[in-house]
Each structure stands twice: as C-alpha cells, then as structure tokens.
mmCIF file of C-alpha atoms in Angstrom:
data_model
loop_
_atom_site.group_PDB
_atom_site.id
_atom_site.type_symbol
_atom_site.label_atom_id
_atom_site.label_comp_id
_atom_site.label_asym_id
_atom_site.label_seq_id
_atom_site.Cartn_x
_atom_site.Cartn_y
_atom_site.Cartn_z
ATOM 1 C CA MET A 1 136.612 48.413 169.286
ATOM 2 C CA THR A 2 140.221 48.255 170.321
ATOM 3 C CA ILE A 3 142.175 50.793 172.260
ATOM 4 C CA SER A 4 144.126 51.818 169.160
ATOM 5 C CA ASP A 5 140.825 52.425 167.292
ATOM 6 C CA LEU A 6 139.529 54.414 170.255
ATOM 7 C CA ALA A 7 142.763 56.444 170.420
ATOM 8 C CA GLY A 8 142.569 57.142 166.667
ATOM 9 C CA THR A 9 138.962 58.264 166.986
ATOM 10 C CA ALA A 10 139.848 60.433 169.996
ATOM 11 C CA GLU A 11 142.632 62.086 167.992
ATOM 12 C CA ILE A 12 140.272 62.883 165.136
ATOM 13 C CA VAL A 13 137.506 64.161 167.441
ATOM 14 C CA GLY A 14 140.034 66.128 169.526
ATOM 15 C CA ALA A 15 141.551 67.688 166.413
ATOM 16 C CA GLY A 16 138.058 68.572 165.182
ATOM 17 C CA ILE A 17 137.147 70.186 168.522
ATOM 18 C CA ILE A 18 140.401 72.164 168.566
ATOM 19 C CA ALA A 19 139.781 73.278 164.968
ATOM 20 C CA VAL A 20 136.261 74.403 165.861
ATOM 21 C CA ILE A 21 137.565 76.301 168.909
ATOM 22 C CA LEU A 22 140.294 77.997 166.840
ATOM 23 C CA ILE A 23 137.806 78.951 164.131
ATOM 24 C CA TYR A 24 135.397 80.284 166.761
ATOM 25 C CA GLN A 25 138.156 82.427 168.327
ATOM 26 C CA ARG A 26 139.191 83.799 164.943
ATOM 27 C CA VAL A 27 135.592 84.662 164.079
ATOM 28 C CA ARG A 28 135.089 86.270 167.484
ATOM 29 C CA THR A 29 138.345 88.208 167.157
ATOM 30 C CA GLY A 30 137.445 89.258 163.621
ATOM 31 C CA THR A 31 134.002 90.377 164.752
ATOM 32 C CA ARG A 32 135.498 92.296 167.664
ATOM 33 C CA ASN A 33 137.989 93.988 165.334
ATOM 34 C CA ALA A 34 135.224 94.838 162.874
ATOM 35 C CA TRP A 35 133.108 96.376 165.642
ATOM 36 C CA ARG A 36 136.135 98.279 166.970
ATOM 37 C CA ASP A 37 136.822 99.661 163.484
ATOM 38 C CA GLU A 38 133.173 100.642 163.101
ATOM 39 C CA TYR A 39 133.225 102.304 166.535
ATOM 40 C CA GLU A 40 136.312 104.317 165.644
ATOM 41 C CA ALA A 41 134.803 105.370 162.299
ATOM 42 C CA GLN A 42 131.558 106.472 163.978
ATOM 43 C CA LYS A 43 133.489 108.300 166.692
ATOM 44 C CA ALA A 44 135.505 110.202 164.068
ATOM 45 C CA ARG A 45 132.276 111.010 162.219
ATOM 46 C CA SER A 46 130.646 112.295 165.396
ATOM 47 C CA VAL A 47 133.658 114.549 166.081
ATOM 48 C CA ARG A 48 133.448 115.929 162.530
ATOM 49 C CA LEU A 49 129.704 116.495 162.882
ATOM 50 C CA ALA A 50 130.201 118.229 166.251
ATOM 51 C CA ASP A 51 132.789 120.528 164.679
ATOM 52 C CA ASP A 52 130.462 121.243 161.758
ATOM 53 C CA LEU A 53 127.660 121.988 164.198
ATOM 54 C CA LYS A 54 129.840 124.452 166.124
ATOM 55 C CA THR A 55 130.739 126.179 162.851
ATOM 56 C CA LEU A 56 127.080 126.361 161.812
ATOM 57 C CA ILE A 57 126.046 127.750 165.198
ATOM 58 C CA ALA A 58 128.701 130.467 164.904
ATOM 59 C CA GLU A 59 127.529 131.301 161.363
ATOM 60 C CA VAL A 60 123.879 131.474 162.445
ATOM 61 C CA ARG A 61 124.775 133.800 165.324
ATOM 62 C CA SER A 62 126.747 135.994 162.955
ATOM 63 C CA LEU A 63 123.868 136.088 160.473
ATOM 64 C CA ARG A 64 121.387 136.909 163.238
ATOM 65 C CA ASN A 65 123.557 139.816 164.370
ATOM 66 C CA GLU A 66 123.901 141.024 160.792
ATOM 67 C CA ASN A 67 120.146 140.675 160.320
ATOM 68 C CA ALA A 68 119.491 142.742 163.458
ATOM 69 C CA GLU A 69 121.877 145.442 162.217
ATOM 70 C CA LEU A 70 120.147 145.487 158.825
ATOM 71 C CA ARG A 71 116.732 145.768 160.486
ATOM 72 C CA ASP A 72 117.971 148.737 162.512
ATOM 73 C CA GLU A 73 119.368 150.334 159.374
ATOM 74 C CA VAL A 74 116.080 149.795 157.504
ATOM 75 C CA ARG A 75 114.186 151.284 160.448
ATOM 76 C CA GLU A 76 116.455 154.348 160.373
ATOM 77 C CA LEU A 77 116.072 154.698 156.601
ATOM 78 C CA ARG A 78 112.298 154.516 156.887
ATOM 79 C CA ALA A 79 112.339 157.190 159.580
ATOM 80 C CA GLU A 80 114.562 159.404 157.403
ATOM 81 C CA ASN A 81 112.267 158.755 154.431
ATOM 82 C CA ARG A 82 109.252 159.734 156.511
ATOM 83 C CA GLU A 83 111.004 162.935 157.657
ATOM 84 C CA LEU A 84 112.011 163.796 154.083
ATOM 85 C CA ARG A 85 108.453 163.271 152.866
ATOM 86 C CA GLU A 86 107.136 165.511 155.624
ATOM 87 C CA HIS A 87 109.753 168.119 154.785
ATOM 88 C CA ILE A 88 108.908 167.986 151.067
ATOM 89 C CA GLU A 89 105.202 168.246 151.866
ATOM 90 C CA THR A 90 105.910 171.292 154.008
ATOM 91 C CA ILE A 91 107.973 172.913 151.264
ATOM 92 C CA LEU A 92 105.425 172.152 148.527
ATOM 93 C CA GLY A 93 102.480 172.898 150.758
ATOM 94 C CA GLY A 94 100.501 169.795 149.942
ATOM 95 C CA GLU A 95 100.379 166.050 149.997
ATOM 96 C CA LEU A 96 102.441 163.767 147.790
#
C-alpha cells in the first residue's frame, strides 16, 4: 500500500468519523431539545393543575360552609316545627 493509498483511505475514514460525530451531536441536541420541550409542557401542565386544585379547594370550602349553614337552618326549622306541633297539641288538647 502506498502513501497516496493510505492518505486516501485516511481521508475516507476521517470523513466517516467526522460524519458520525456530527450525526451523534445532532441526535443528542435533538434529544435534548425534545426533552426540554417535554419538560416545559409538563411544567405548564403542573401549573394549570395547581391552579385548578386551588380553585377546587376554594369551592369545596365554600360548599362546606354553605352545607353547615343549611344544617343549622334545618335544625332551626325542626325546632320550630317541634314547637308548633306542641303548640297545636296544646290548643287541640290531644296528640296529632
């Protein structure tokens, strides 16, 4: 093998190695960009979910307060109903 053949082979092998390195860097960069995009999408989703969760917590608290108020009102109505029944029984002089 002559020096010119060796130089030609070295050029081909060198070009192949450089091509492989460039392809590897592009794939690595593409993968990194894809993961970065996925990270940003998941981060945005987590922020939306956190906001939704805060809204739901506020709604649940509001509903619990409303429920407590309604229970108090029902308790008062039952007491009034009991008093009215007792009053009617007293007026009629018997049991209903």
